[in-house]
Amino acid sequence: MKTLMHQHRTLCERAVDPMEIAAGLEAHGVTDRTAARFRHRDVFSLAEELYARVPRADAPPPALPAPGPVRRGRAVRVALHLLPGAVCAATVAAVAAAGRAPTPVPFTTAGGLPPQLVQTAVAAIGAGLVLLALRLCVRHGPLRARYPSARATGLWTCWLAGYALGGDWLLRQVLAGGPDLPPARPQLAIASALALTCAVVPAAWCAYWFAGRARRGLADSRFLTVFASGVRPLLLIATAMQLAALLALSAAADAIGGGADSGGGGGAGAAAAASALGVLLFLARLLARHGFPAAAAAGPAAAVALEAAALACVLAARLPGLEPLGRPVEVAVTHLGPSAVPAVACALPALGLLWYALRALTGASAHAPAPEEAPAPAPTPVPTEAARP
């Protein structure tokens, strides 16, 4: 026991309760079997003894924040998570208004810009603002990752968002022998874009709800198995709530748009594809939030690989002798529509991430305070000239 106390003295001195010591021990590989060697029933019991035997480091108690700034901070975070959906809706309205604007003499400098060019410029500016709003959302609040993620994760997310917006139109063009040059005007799934950007709010709430309930269960439980069995239903409930919110938002966006997306890709297929993508991104962000950035990047990367493989198979089928490669995609599009490809490509990695999360997020170390949330150690006083030898 003295050796264990010496190895983890810094952890025990800075811990504010036994649960923090239990999380740190589990992160260092201490399990219930290791605790049994020290005549304890589990890691929680061992952490309680370490907490009782190791004296606390001298540090001033953290000051309690005032209730006013906390309320203002929460209001700012709520408004921040509402921003992507609001910007996306404003962009859609601006693009529609630009398309209806009269142009007396098109394609001439004297009569003004053509409507297509104006719509393209408005859509590009709006897309940039939506991306900026989404970046702010994932850097603050419940969706903020514990550790910095790989740069490739942003590329995978941008691919998935771009495919959700225009992938169905591109797949139809490829299956029809295109894309033709000069390219036709792309048809975009506006309802899916609206649903996914508005789903940031329920995603943040579900992540906050899951983290709060899990930490409460960590404080109340005394066995790792009991804690794990209590976290699994919480994760399933949070995922189910996010899926229900995505389906409701997809149906509402499709109803508001009258089912007439720019790409004509509305309906149950587009709602299923958008919901699968939303659940995949939610689970990836939840894993990144609790300290599993590698798994969070693997899920979107797998979905990108499946979507790219579907397009590559259709293109490769044009070569002599490779016609069978494109038949599975052709059959799926013929019977289920082009949205079946992104729906399957996102649903399979989402199921894999859910299975992984049911194992990874049941450990105590996954719910320890993030490094930026942990209280900073007390500063070491600088010796004066008189105190120096």
mmCIF file of C-alpha atoms in Angstrom:
data_model
loop_
_atom_site.group_PDB
_atom_site.id
_atom_site.type_symbol
_atom_site.label_atom_id
_atom_site.label_comp_id
_atom_site.label_asym_id
_atom_site.label_seq_id
_atom_site.Cartn_x
_atom_site.Cartn_y
_atom_site.Cartn_z
ATOM 1 C CA MET A 1 0.000 0.000 0.000
ATOM 2 C CA LYS A 2 2.866 2.398 0.738
ATOM 3 C CA THR A 3 4.268 1.774 -2.747
ATOM 4 C CA LEU A 4 0.881 2.556 -4.304
ATOM 5 C CA MET A 5 0.606 5.711 -2.204
ATOM 6 C CA HIS A 6 4.043 6.815 -3.362
ATOM 7 C CA GLN A 7 3.264 6.132 -7.040
ATOM 8 C CA HIS A 8 0.021 8.132 -7.007
ATOM 9 C CA ARG A 9 0.838 10.708 -4.321
ATOM 10 C CA THR A 10 0.362 13.695 -6.629
ATOM 11 C CA LEU A 11 -3.043 12.411 -7.721
ATOM 12 C CA CYS A 12 -4.154 11.788 -4.141
ATOM 13 C CA GLU A 13 -2.880 15.122 -2.844
ATOM 14 C CA ARG A 14 -4.758 17.132 -5.462
ATOM 15 C CA ALA A 15 -7.977 15.065 -5.428
ATOM 16 C CA VAL A 16 -11.089 16.730 -4.085
ATOM 17 C CA ASP A 17 -12.976 13.451 -3.512
ATOM 18 C CA PRO A 18 -12.372 9.662 -3.761
ATOM 19 C CA MET A 19 -14.135 9.532 -7.142
ATOM 20 C CA GLU A 20 -11.372 11.598 -8.736
ATOM 21 C CA ILE A 21 -8.761 9.184 -7.370
ATOM 22 C CA ALA A 22 -10.759 6.229 -8.730
ATOM 23 C CA ALA A 23 -10.869 7.809 -12.173
ATOM 24 C CA GLY A 24 -7.124 8.458 -12.102
ATOM 25 C CA LEU A 25 -6.340 4.916 -10.946
ATOM 26 C CA GLU A 26 -8.431 3.442 -13.735
ATOM 27 C CA ALA A 27 -6.692 5.678 -16.253
ATOM 28 C CA HIS A 28 -3.354 4.259 -15.044
ATOM 29 C CA GLY A 29 -4.543 0.661 -15.534
ATOM 30 C CA VAL A 30 -5.649 -0.185 -11.982
ATOM 31 C CA THR A 31 -8.612 -2.577 -12.115
ATOM 32 C CA ASP A 32 -10.742 -4.455 -9.573
ATOM 33 C CA ARG A 33 -8.330 -7.395 -9.815
ATOM 34 C CA THR A 34 -5.456 -5.079 -8.857
ATOM 35 C CA ALA A 35 -7.504 -3.707 -5.962
ATOM 36 C CA ALA A 36 -8.145 -7.264 -4.725
ATOM 37 C CA ARG A 37 -4.387 -7.701 -4.227
ATOM 38 C CA PHE A 38 -4.599 -4.858 -1.705
ATOM 39 C CA ARG A 39 -7.590 -6.560 0.023
ATOM 40 C CA HIS A 40 -10.192 -4.214 -1.413
ATOM 41 C CA ARG A 41 -13.367 -5.236 -3.206
ATOM 42 C CA ASP A 42 -12.947 -2.735 -6.068
ATOM 43 C CA VAL A 43 -11.155 0.403 -7.249
ATOM 44 C CA PHE A 44 -13.623 2.689 -5.462
ATOM 45 C CA SER A 45 -12.841 1.125 -2.071
ATOM 46 C CA LEU A 46 -9.115 1.397 -2.754
ATOM 47 C CA ALA A 47 -9.534 5.052 -3.752
ATOM 48 C CA GLU A 48 -11.369 5.783 -0.502
ATOM 49 C CA GLU A 49 -8.472 4.411 1.554
ATOM 50 C CA LEU A 50 -5.932 6.385 -0.451
ATOM 51 C CA TYR A 51 -8.028 9.515 -0.031
ATOM 52 C CA ALA A 52 -8.154 8.944 3.726
ATOM 53 C CA ARG A 53 -4.449 8.136 4.182
ATOM 54 C CA VAL A 54 -2.778 10.704 1.899
ATOM 55 C CA PRO A 55 -2.940 14.279 3.241
ATOM 56 C CA ARG A 56 -4.290 16.975 0.966
ATOM 57 C CA ALA A 57 -1.959 19.502 -0.598
ATOM 58 C CA ASP A 58 -2.239 23.026 0.786
ATOM 59 C CA ALA A 59 -4.304 24.910 -1.780
ATOM 60 C CA PRO A 60 -6.931 27.608 -1.376
ATOM 61 C CA PRO A 61 -10.485 26.463 -2.075
ATOM 62 C CA PRO A 62 -11.786 27.541 -5.474
ATOM 63 C CA ALA A 63 -14.024 30.565 -5.370
ATOM 64 C CA LEU A 64 -17.665 29.907 -6.151
ATOM 65 C CA PRO A 65 -18.794 31.722 -9.299
ATOM 66 C CA ALA A 66 -21.497 34.306 -8.969
ATOM 67 C CA PRO A 67 -24.938 33.199 -10.189
ATOM 68 C CA GLY A 68 -25.317 36.140 -12.554
ATOM 69 C CA PRO A 69 -22.356 35.434 -14.866
ATOM 70 C CA VAL A 70 -23.246 31.737 -14.945
ATOM 71 C CA ARG A 71 -26.735 32.495 -16.219
ATOM 72 C CA ARG A 72 -25.335 34.902 -18.790
ATOM 73 C CA GLY A 73 -22.764 32.316 -19.865
ATOM 74 C CA ARG A 74 -25.445 29.679 -20.343
ATOM 75 C CA ALA A 75 -27.584 32.081 -22.318
ATOM 76 C CA VAL A 76 -24.622 32.865 -24.568
ATOM 77 C CA ARG A 77 -23.965 29.143 -25.154
ATOM 78 C CA VAL A 78 -27.617 28.505 -25.989
ATOM 79 C CA ALA A 79 -27.614 31.373 -28.461
ATOM 80 C CA LEU A 80 -24.353 30.072 -29.913
ATOM 81 C CA HIS A 81 -25.833 26.628 -30.574
ATOM 82 C CA LEU A 82 -28.900 28.214 -32.168
ATOM 83 C CA LEU A 83 -26.692 30.193 -34.537
ATOM 84 C CA PRO A 84 -25.974 27.497 -37.220
ATOM 85 C CA GLY A 85 -29.642 26.769 -37.808
ATOM 86 C CA ALA A 86 -30.531 30.448 -37.890
ATOM 87 C CA VAL A 87 -27.739 31.267 -40.342
ATOM 88 C CA CYS A 88 -28.692 28.320 -42.569
ATOM 89 C CA ALA A 89 -32.359 29.358 -42.626
ATOM 90 C CA ALA A 90 -31.368 32.944 -43.412
ATOM 91 C CA THR A 91 -29.132 31.734 -46.239
ATOM 92 C CA VAL A 92 -31.923 29.627 -47.745
ATOM 93 C CA ALA A 93 -34.290 32.583 -47.591
ATOM 94 C CA ALA A 94 -31.689 34.907 -49.140
ATOM 95 C CA VAL A 95 -30.962 32.484 -51.988
ATOM 96 C CA ALA A 96 -34.678 32.119 -52.714
ATOM 97 C CA ALA A 97 -35.140 35.893 -52.659
ATOM 98 C CA ALA A 98 -32.192 36.357 -55.022
ATOM 99 C CA GLY A 99 -33.725 33.868 -57.436
ATOM 100 C CA ARG A 100 -37.023 35.749 -57.496
ATOM 101 C CA ALA A 101 -35.379 39.145 -57.960
ATOM 102 C CA PRO A 102 -36.101 40.610 -61.415
ATOM 103 C CA THR A 103 -33.189 41.194 -63.766
ATOM 104 C CA PRO A 104 -34.040 43.532 -66.649
ATOM 105 C CA VAL A 105 -31.134 42.719 -68.953
ATOM 106 C CA PRO A 106 -29.410 39.475 -67.946
ATOM 107 C CA PHE A 107 -25.749 38.779 -68.655
ATOM 108 C CA THR A 108 -24.952 42.431 -69.323
ATOM 109 C CA THR A 109 -23.002 44.807 -67.163
ATOM 110 C CA ALA A 110 -25.549 47.582 -67.673
ATOM 111 C CA GLY A 111 -28.585 45.582 -66.519
ATOM 112 C CA GLY A 112 -27.032 43.991 -63.442
ATOM 113 C CA LEU A 113 -25.822 40.545 -62.444
ATOM 114 C CA PRO A 114 -27.672 37.389 -63.520
ATOM 115 C CA PRO A 115 -29.789 35.688 -60.817
ATOM 116 C CA GLN A 116 -27.722 32.479 -60.934
ATOM 117 C CA LEU A 117 -24.520 34.336 -60.150
ATOM 118 C CA VAL A 118 -26.168 36.236 -57.312
ATOM 119 C CA GLN A 119 -27.587 33.016 -55.860
ATOM 120 C CA THR A 120 -24.209 31.328 -56.056
ATOM 121 C CA ALA A 121 -22.494 34.208 -54.279
ATOM 122 C CA VAL A 122 -25.131 34.350 -51.540
ATOM 123 C CA ALA A 123 -24.989 30.567 -51.059
ATOM 124 C CA ALA A 124 -21.174 30.609 -50.816
ATOM 125 C CA ILE A 125 -21.190 33.405 -48.234
ATOM 126 C CA GLY A 126 -23.942 31.673 -46.260
ATOM 127 C CA ALA A 127 -22.087 28.341 -46.312
ATOM 128 C CA GLY A 128 -18.976 30.021 -44.963
ATOM 129 C CA LEU A 129 -20.944 31.633 -42.141
ATOM 130 C CA VAL A 130 -22.585 28.298 -41.275
ATOM 131 C CA LEU A 131 -19.182 26.600 -41.087
ATOM 132 C CA LEU A 132 -17.903 29.374 -38.840
ATOM 133 C CA ALA A 133 -20.928 29.026 -36.548
ATOM 134 C CA LEU A 134 -20.476 25.242 -36.362
ATOM 135 C CA ARG A 135 -16.805 25.665 -35.513
ATOM 136 C CA LEU A 136 -17.720 27.978 -32.654
ATOM 137 C CA CYS A 137 -20.261 25.457 -31.365
ATOM 138 C CA VAL A 138 -17.807 22.559 -31.203
ATOM 139 C CA ARG A 139 -15.184 24.696 -29.462
ATOM 140 C CA HIS A 140 -17.454 25.780 -26.599
ATOM 141 C CA GLY A 141 -20.009 24.122 -24.395
ATOM 142 C CA PRO A 142 -21.006 20.446 -24.138
ATOM 143 C CA LEU A 143 -19.711 19.566 -27.635
ATOM 144 C CA ARG A 144 -16.145 20.733 -26.973
ATOM 145 C CA ALA A 145 -13.554 17.951 -27.313
ATOM 146 C CA ARG A 146 -11.380 17.129 -24.333
ATOM 147 C CA TYR A 147 -8.193 16.860 -26.414
ATOM 148 C CA PRO A 148 -7.327 18.363 -29.814
ATOM 149 C CA SER A 149 -8.437 16.084 -32.642
ATOM 150 C CA ALA A 150 -6.633 15.301 -35.874
ATOM 151 C CA ARG A 151 -6.956 17.793 -38.707
ATOM 152 C CA ALA A 152 -8.290 15.055 -40.976
ATOM 153 C CA THR A 153 -11.436 14.880 -38.830
ATOM 154 C CA GLY A 154 -12.558 18.260 -40.154
ATOM 155 C CA LEU A 155 -11.994 17.097 -43.728
ATOM 156 C CA TRP A 156 -14.125 13.981 -43.205
ATOM 157 C CA THR A 157 -16.898 16.088 -41.681
ATOM 158 C CA CYS A 158 -16.798 18.550 -44.590
ATOM 159 C CA TRP A 159 -17.025 15.677 -47.089
ATOM 160 C CA LEU A 160 -20.035 14.191 -45.276
ATOM 161 C CA ALA A 161 -21.758 17.574 -45.126
ATOM 162 C CA GLY A 162 -21.068 18.196 -48.805
ATOM 163 C CA TYR A 163 -22.377 14.784 -49.799
ATOM 164 C CA ALA A 164 -25.501 15.295 -47.703
ATOM 165 C CA LEU A 165 -26.060 18.559 -49.575
ATOM 166 C CA GLY A 166 -25.404 17.457 -53.161
ATOM 167 C CA GLY A 167 -24.373 13.810 -53.136
ATOM 168 C CA ASP A 168 -27.731 12.454 -54.317
ATOM 169 C CA TRP A 169 -27.694 14.748 -57.353
ATOM 170 C CA LEU A 170 -24.103 13.781 -58.155
ATOM 171 C CA LEU A 171 -24.895 10.068 -57.872
ATOM 172 C CA ARG A 172 -27.826 10.415 -60.254
ATOM 173 C CA GLN A 173 -25.599 12.258 -62.702
ATOM 174 C CA VAL A 174 -22.949 9.528 -62.545
ATOM 175 C CA LEU A 175 -25.502 6.752 -62.998
ATOM 176 C CA ALA A 176 -26.948 8.562 -66.029
ATOM 177 C CA GLY A 177 -23.544 8.677 -67.722
ATOM 178 C CA GLY A 178 -22.472 12.117 -66.570
ATOM 179 C CA PRO A 179 -21.492 14.452 -65.210
ATOM 180 C CA ASP A 180 -21.837 16.456 -68.401
ATOM 181 C CA LEU A 181 -19.616 19.366 -69.373
ATOM 182 C CA PRO A 182 -20.385 22.161 -68.974
ATOM 183 C CA PRO A 183 -21.925 20.950 -65.724
ATOM 184 C CA ALA A 184 -25.594 21.447 -65.075
ATOM 185 C CA ARG A 185 -26.737 23.509 -62.115
ATOM 186 C CA PRO A 186 -26.403 21.291 -59.002
ATOM 187 C CA GLN A 187 -29.552 20.378 -57.128
ATOM 188 C CA LEU A 188 -29.062 20.603 -53.361
ATOM 189 C CA ALA A 189 -30.901 18.939 -50.471
ATOM 190 C CA ILE A 190 -31.931 22.076 -48.598
ATOM 191 C CA ALA A 191 -34.181 20.283 -46.089
ATOM 192 C CA SER A 192 -31.339 18.001 -44.994
ATOM 193 C CA ALA A 193 -29.037 20.977 -44.493
ATOM 194 C CA LEU A 194 -31.635 22.772 -42.378
ATOM 195 C CA ALA A 195 -32.319 19.686 -40.265
ATOM 196 C CA LEU A 196 -28.634 18.983 -39.596
ATOM 197 C CA THR A 197 -27.768 22.557 -38.636
ATOM 198 C CA CYS A 198 -30.800 22.869 -36.370
ATOM 199 C CA ALA A 199 -29.884 19.524 -34.741
ATOM 200 C CA VAL A 200 -26.880 21.159 -33.056
ATOM 201 C CA VAL A 201 -29.144 22.337 -30.221
ATOM 202 C CA PRO A 202 -30.541 18.899 -29.257
ATOM 203 C CA ALA A 203 -27.067 17.384 -29.721
ATOM 204 C CA ALA A 204 -25.581 19.820 -27.192
ATOM 205 C CA TRP A 205 -28.434 19.203 -24.760
ATOM 206 C CA CYS A 206 -28.170 15.398 -25.071
ATOM 207 C CA ALA A 207 -24.400 15.546 -24.522
ATOM 208 C CA TYR A 208 -24.889 17.776 -21.470
ATOM 209 C CA TRP A 209 -27.620 15.499 -20.106
ATOM 210 C CA PHE A 210 -25.526 12.371 -20.570
ATOM 211 C CA ALA A 211 -22.410 13.873 -18.960
ATOM 212 C CA GLY A 212 -24.360 15.188 -15.971
ATOM 213 C CA ARG A 213 -26.188 11.927 -15.297
ATOM 214 C CA ALA A 214 -23.003 9.886 -15.716
ATOM 215 C CA ARG A 215 -21.049 12.030 -13.246
ATOM 216 C CA ARG A 216 -23.925 11.828 -10.801
ATOM 217 C CA GLY A 217 -23.883 8.042 -11.117
ATOM 218 C CA LEU A 218 -20.119 8.031 -10.614
ATOM 219 C CA ALA A 219 -20.531 9.901 -7.335
ATOM 220 C CA ASP A 220 -23.277 7.570 -6.090
ATOM 221 C CA SER A 221 -21.902 4.162 -7.138
ATOM 222 C CA ARG A 222 -19.351 2.095 -5.230
ATOM 223 C CA PHE A 223 -18.662 -0.635 -7.788
ATOM 224 C CA LEU A 224 -17.318 -0.294 -11.313
ATOM 225 C CA THR A 225 -19.763 -2.891 -12.601
ATOM 226 C CA VAL A 226 -22.704 -1.025 -11.102
ATOM 227 C CA PHE A 227 -21.514 2.235 -12.609
ATOM 228 C CA ALA A 228 -21.008 0.638 -16.042
ATOM 229 C CA SER A 229 -24.456 -0.954 -16.018
ATOM 230 C CA GLY A 230 -25.955 2.427 -15.166
ATOM 231 C CA VAL A 231 -24.111 4.363 -17.888
ATOM 232 C CA ARG A 232 -25.090 2.067 -20.783
ATOM 233 C CA PRO A 233 -28.826 2.902 -20.599
ATOM 234 C CA LEU A 234 -27.965 6.601 -20.344
ATOM 235 C CA LEU A 235 -25.946 6.413 -23.563
ATOM 236 C CA LEU A 236 -28.717 4.542 -25.373
ATOM 237 C CA ILE A 237 -31.319 7.054 -24.174
ATOM 238 C CA ALA A 238 -29.181 10.041 -25.248
ATOM 239 C CA THR A 239 -28.636 8.492 -28.694
ATOM 240 C CA ALA A 240 -32.343 7.700 -29.052
ATOM 241 C CA MET A 241 -33.297 11.269 -28.094
ATOM 242 C CA GLN A 242 -30.891 12.682 -30.663
ATOM 243 C CA LEU A 243 -32.236 10.331 -33.334
ATOM 244 C CA ALA A 244 -35.825 11.324 -32.520
ATOM 245 C CA ALA A 245 -34.880 15.004 -32.713
ATOM 246 C CA LEU A 246 -33.220 14.468 -36.093
ATOM 247 C CA LEU A 247 -36.235 12.651 -37.509
ATOM 248 C CA ALA A 248 -38.579 15.377 -36.242
ATOM 249 C CA LEU A 249 -36.400 18.167 -37.636
ATOM 250 C CA SER A 250 -36.068 16.384 -40.990
ATOM 251 C CA ALA A 251 -39.829 15.963 -41.239
ATOM 252 C CA ALA A 252 -40.420 19.590 -40.254
ATOM 253 C CA ALA A 253 -37.859 20.921 -42.734
ATOM 254 C CA ASP A 254 -39.300 18.762 -45.510
ATOM 255 C CA ALA A 255 -42.830 19.950 -44.683
ATOM 256 C CA ILE A 256 -41.803 23.602 -44.626
ATOM 257 C CA GLY A 257 -40.088 23.219 -47.965
ATOM 258 C CA GLY A 258 -43.114 21.408 -49.364
ATOM 259 C CA GLY A 259 -40.948 18.372 -50.129
ATOM 260 C CA ALA A 260 -39.401 20.310 -52.961
ATOM 261 C CA ASP A 261 -35.716 20.444 -52.258
ATOM 262 C CA SER A 262 -33.525 21.905 -54.873
ATOM 263 C CA GLY A 263 -32.486 18.393 -55.570
ATOM 264 C CA GLY A 264 -35.899 16.868 -55.375
ATOM 265 C CA GLY A 265 -34.480 14.490 -52.811
ATOM 266 C CA GLY A 266 -36.977 14.969 -50.015
ATOM 267 C CA GLY A 267 -39.041 12.277 -48.382
ATOM 268 C CA ALA A 268 -38.292 9.340 -46.102
ATOM 269 C CA GLY A 269 -35.010 8.465 -47.810
ATOM 270 C CA ALA A 270 -33.500 11.912 -47.325
ATOM 271 C CA ALA A 271 -34.735 12.004 -43.716
ATOM 272 C CA ALA A 272 -33.139 8.605 -43.026
ATOM 273 C CA ALA A 273 -29.832 9.701 -44.571
ATOM 274 C CA ALA A 274 -29.760 12.983 -42.636
ATOM 275 C CA SER A 275 -30.672 11.217 -39.391
ATOM 276 C CA ALA A 276 -27.962 8.586 -39.859
ATOM 277 C CA LEU A 277 -25.388 11.312 -40.511
ATOM 278 C CA GLY A 278 -26.557 13.313 -37.507
ATOM 279 C CA VAL A 279 -26.305 10.309 -35.162
ATOM 280 C CA LEU A 280 -22.850 9.465 -36.535
ATOM 281 C CA LEU A 281 -21.550 12.986 -35.890
ATOM 282 C CA PHE A 282 -23.217 13.066 -32.456
ATOM 283 C CA LEU A 283 -21.552 9.827 -31.326
ATOM 284 C CA ALA A 284 -18.212 10.932 -32.763
ATOM 285 C CA ARG A 285 -18.409 14.226 -30.894
ATOM 286 C CA LEU A 286 -19.488 12.459 -27.683
ATOM 287 C CA LEU A 287 -16.426 10.210 -27.856
ATOM 288 C CA ALA A 288 -14.161 13.181 -28.553
ATOM 289 C CA ARG A 289 -15.731 15.020 -25.616
ATOM 290 C CA HIS A 290 -14.886 12.163 -23.233
ATOM 291 C CA GLY A 291 -11.320 11.601 -24.394
ATOM 292 C CA PHE A 292 -11.441 9.191 -27.371
ATOM 293 C CA PRO A 293 -10.372 11.292 -30.384
ATOM 294 C CA ALA A 294 -9.095 8.329 -32.435
ATOM 295 C CA ALA A 295 -12.447 6.562 -32.401
ATOM 296 C CA ALA A 296 -14.219 9.867 -33.051
ATOM 297 C CA ALA A 297 -12.190 10.308 -36.240
ATOM 298 C CA ALA A 298 -12.522 6.671 -37.358
ATOM 299 C CA GLY A 299 -16.331 6.784 -37.634
ATOM 300 C CA PRO A 300 -16.600 9.701 -40.105
ATOM 301 C CA ALA A 301 -13.580 8.367 -42.020
ATOM 302 C CA ALA A 302 -15.338 5.028 -42.523
ATOM 303 C CA ALA A 303 -18.482 6.781 -43.772
ATOM 304 C CA VAL A 304 -16.424 8.844 -46.228
ATOM 305 C CA ALA A 305 -14.749 5.678 -47.502
ATOM 306 C CA LEU A 306 -18.107 3.982 -48.106
ATOM 307 C CA GLU A 307 -19.581 6.977 -49.944
ATOM 308 C CA ALA A 308 -16.465 7.385 -52.066
ATOM 309 C CA ALA A 309 -16.436 3.658 -52.814
ATOM 310 C CA ALA A 310 -20.030 3.816 -54.058
ATOM 311 C CA LEU A 311 -19.177 6.605 -56.518
ATOM 312 C CA ALA A 312 -15.952 4.863 -57.559
ATOM 313 C CA CYS A 313 -17.756 1.583 -58.246
ATOM 314 C CA VAL A 314 -20.253 3.310 -60.544
ATOM 315 C CA LEU A 315 -17.439 5.022 -62.436
ATOM 316 C CA ALA A 316 -15.365 1.828 -62.626
ATOM 317 C CA ALA A 317 -18.359 -0.058 -64.047
ATOM 318 C CA ARG A 318 -17.968 1.939 -67.262
ATOM 319 C CA LEU A 319 -14.759 0.037 -68.032
ATOM 320 C CA PRO A 320 -15.032 -3.178 -70.059
ATOM 321 C CA GLY A 321 -15.417 -6.243 -67.876
ATOM 322 C CA LEU A 322 -16.135 -4.268 -64.668
ATOM 323 C CA GLU A 323 -19.874 -3.803 -65.168
ATOM 324 C CA PRO A 324 -20.803 -5.915 -62.089
ATOM 325 C CA LEU A 325 -19.123 -3.408 -59.768
ATOM 326 C CA GLY A 326 -21.838 -0.819 -60.268
ATOM 327 C CA ARG A 327 -24.843 -3.146 -60.085
ATOM 328 C CA PRO A 328 -25.305 -3.070 -56.271
ATOM 329 C CA VAL A 329 -25.457 0.722 -56.288
ATOM 330 C CA GLU A 330 -27.768 0.767 -59.318
ATOM 331 C CA VAL A 331 -30.153 -1.712 -57.688
ATOM 332 C CA ALA A 332 -30.172 0.247 -54.406
ATOM 333 C CA VAL A 333 -30.850 3.547 -56.183
ATOM 334 C CA THR A 334 -33.551 1.996 -58.375
ATOM 335 C CA HIS A 335 -35.500 0.461 -55.479
ATOM 336 C CA LEU A 336 -34.685 2.783 -52.561
ATOM 337 C CA GLY A 337 -33.531 6.032 -54.146
ATOM 338 C CA PRO A 338 -30.114 7.740 -54.128
ATOM 339 C CA SER A 339 -30.416 8.551 -50.415
ATOM 340 C CA ALA A 340 -29.957 4.863 -49.613
ATOM 341 C CA VAL A 341 -26.215 5.159 -50.251
ATOM 342 C CA PRO A 342 -25.452 7.866 -47.613
ATOM 343 C CA ALA A 343 -27.981 6.298 -45.238
ATOM 344 C CA VAL A 344 -26.157 2.952 -45.247
ATOM 345 C CA ALA A 345 -22.718 4.569 -45.394
ATOM 346 C CA CYS A 346 -23.441 6.599 -42.225
ATOM 347 C CA ALA A 347 -25.593 4.053 -40.369
ATOM 348 C CA LEU A 348 -22.961 1.299 -40.358
ATOM 349 C CA PRO A 349 -20.159 3.449 -38.818
ATOM 350 C CA ALA A 350 -22.715 4.929 -36.394
ATOM 351 C CA LEU A 351 -23.558 1.436 -35.141
ATOM 352 C CA GLY A 352 -19.855 0.713 -34.789
ATOM 353 C CA LEU A 353 -19.309 3.892 -32.788
ATOM 354 C CA LEU A 354 -22.295 3.074 -30.583
ATOM 355 C CA TRP A 355 -20.910 -0.387 -29.859
ATOM 356 C CA TYR A 356 -17.513 1.118 -29.047
ATOM 357 C CA ALA A 357 -19.036 3.846 -26.877
ATOM 358 C CA LEU A 358 -20.986 1.279 -24.849
ATOM 359 C CA ARG A 359 -17.597 -0.082 -23.778
ATOM 360 C CA ALA A 360 -15.446 3.047 -23.687
ATOM 361 C CA LEU A 361 -17.828 5.430 -21.920
ATOM 362 C CA THR A 362 -18.558 3.025 -19.054
ATOM 363 C CA GLY A 363 -15.189 3.643 -17.395
ATOM 364 C CA ALA A 364 -14.701 6.132 -14.598
ATOM 365 C CA SER A 365 -11.769 7.800 -16.373
ATOM 366 C CA ALA A 366 -14.031 8.786 -19.293
ATOM 367 C CA HIS A 367 -16.003 11.053 -16.967
ATOM 368 C CA ALA A 368 -13.115 12.712 -15.155
ATOM 369 C CA PRO A 369 -12.931 16.507 -15.471
ATOM 370 C CA ALA A 370 -11.305 17.691 -18.686
ATOM 371 C CA PRO A 371 -7.804 19.192 -18.376
ATOM 372 C CA GLU A 372 -9.117 22.709 -18.979
ATOM 373 C CA GLU A 373 -11.901 22.169 -16.417
ATOM 374 C CA ALA A 374 -9.666 20.883 -13.632
ATOM 375 C CA PRO A 375 -8.726 23.381 -10.945
ATOM 376 C CA ALA A 376 -5.274 24.814 -11.491
ATOM 377 C CA PRO A 377 -2.664 24.005 -8.836
ATOM 378 C CA ALA A 378 -1.678 26.720 -6.447
ATOM 379 C CA PRO A 379 1.188 28.855 -7.778
ATOM 380 C CA THR A 380 4.554 28.271 -6.164
ATOM 381 C CA PRO A 381 5.690 31.386 -4.285
ATOM 382 C CA VAL A 382 8.814 33.001 -5.687
ATOM 383 C CA PRO A 383 11.479 33.361 -2.973
ATOM 384 C CA THR A 384 12.596 36.844 -2.172
ATOM 385 C CA GLU A 385 16.159 38.022 -2.080
ATOM 386 C CA ALA A 386 16.220 37.701 1.695
ATOM 387 C CA ALA A 387 15.014 34.110 1.623
ATOM 388 C CA ARG A 388 17.559 32.976 -0.964
ATOM 389 C CA PRO A 389 20.666 31.242 0.317
#
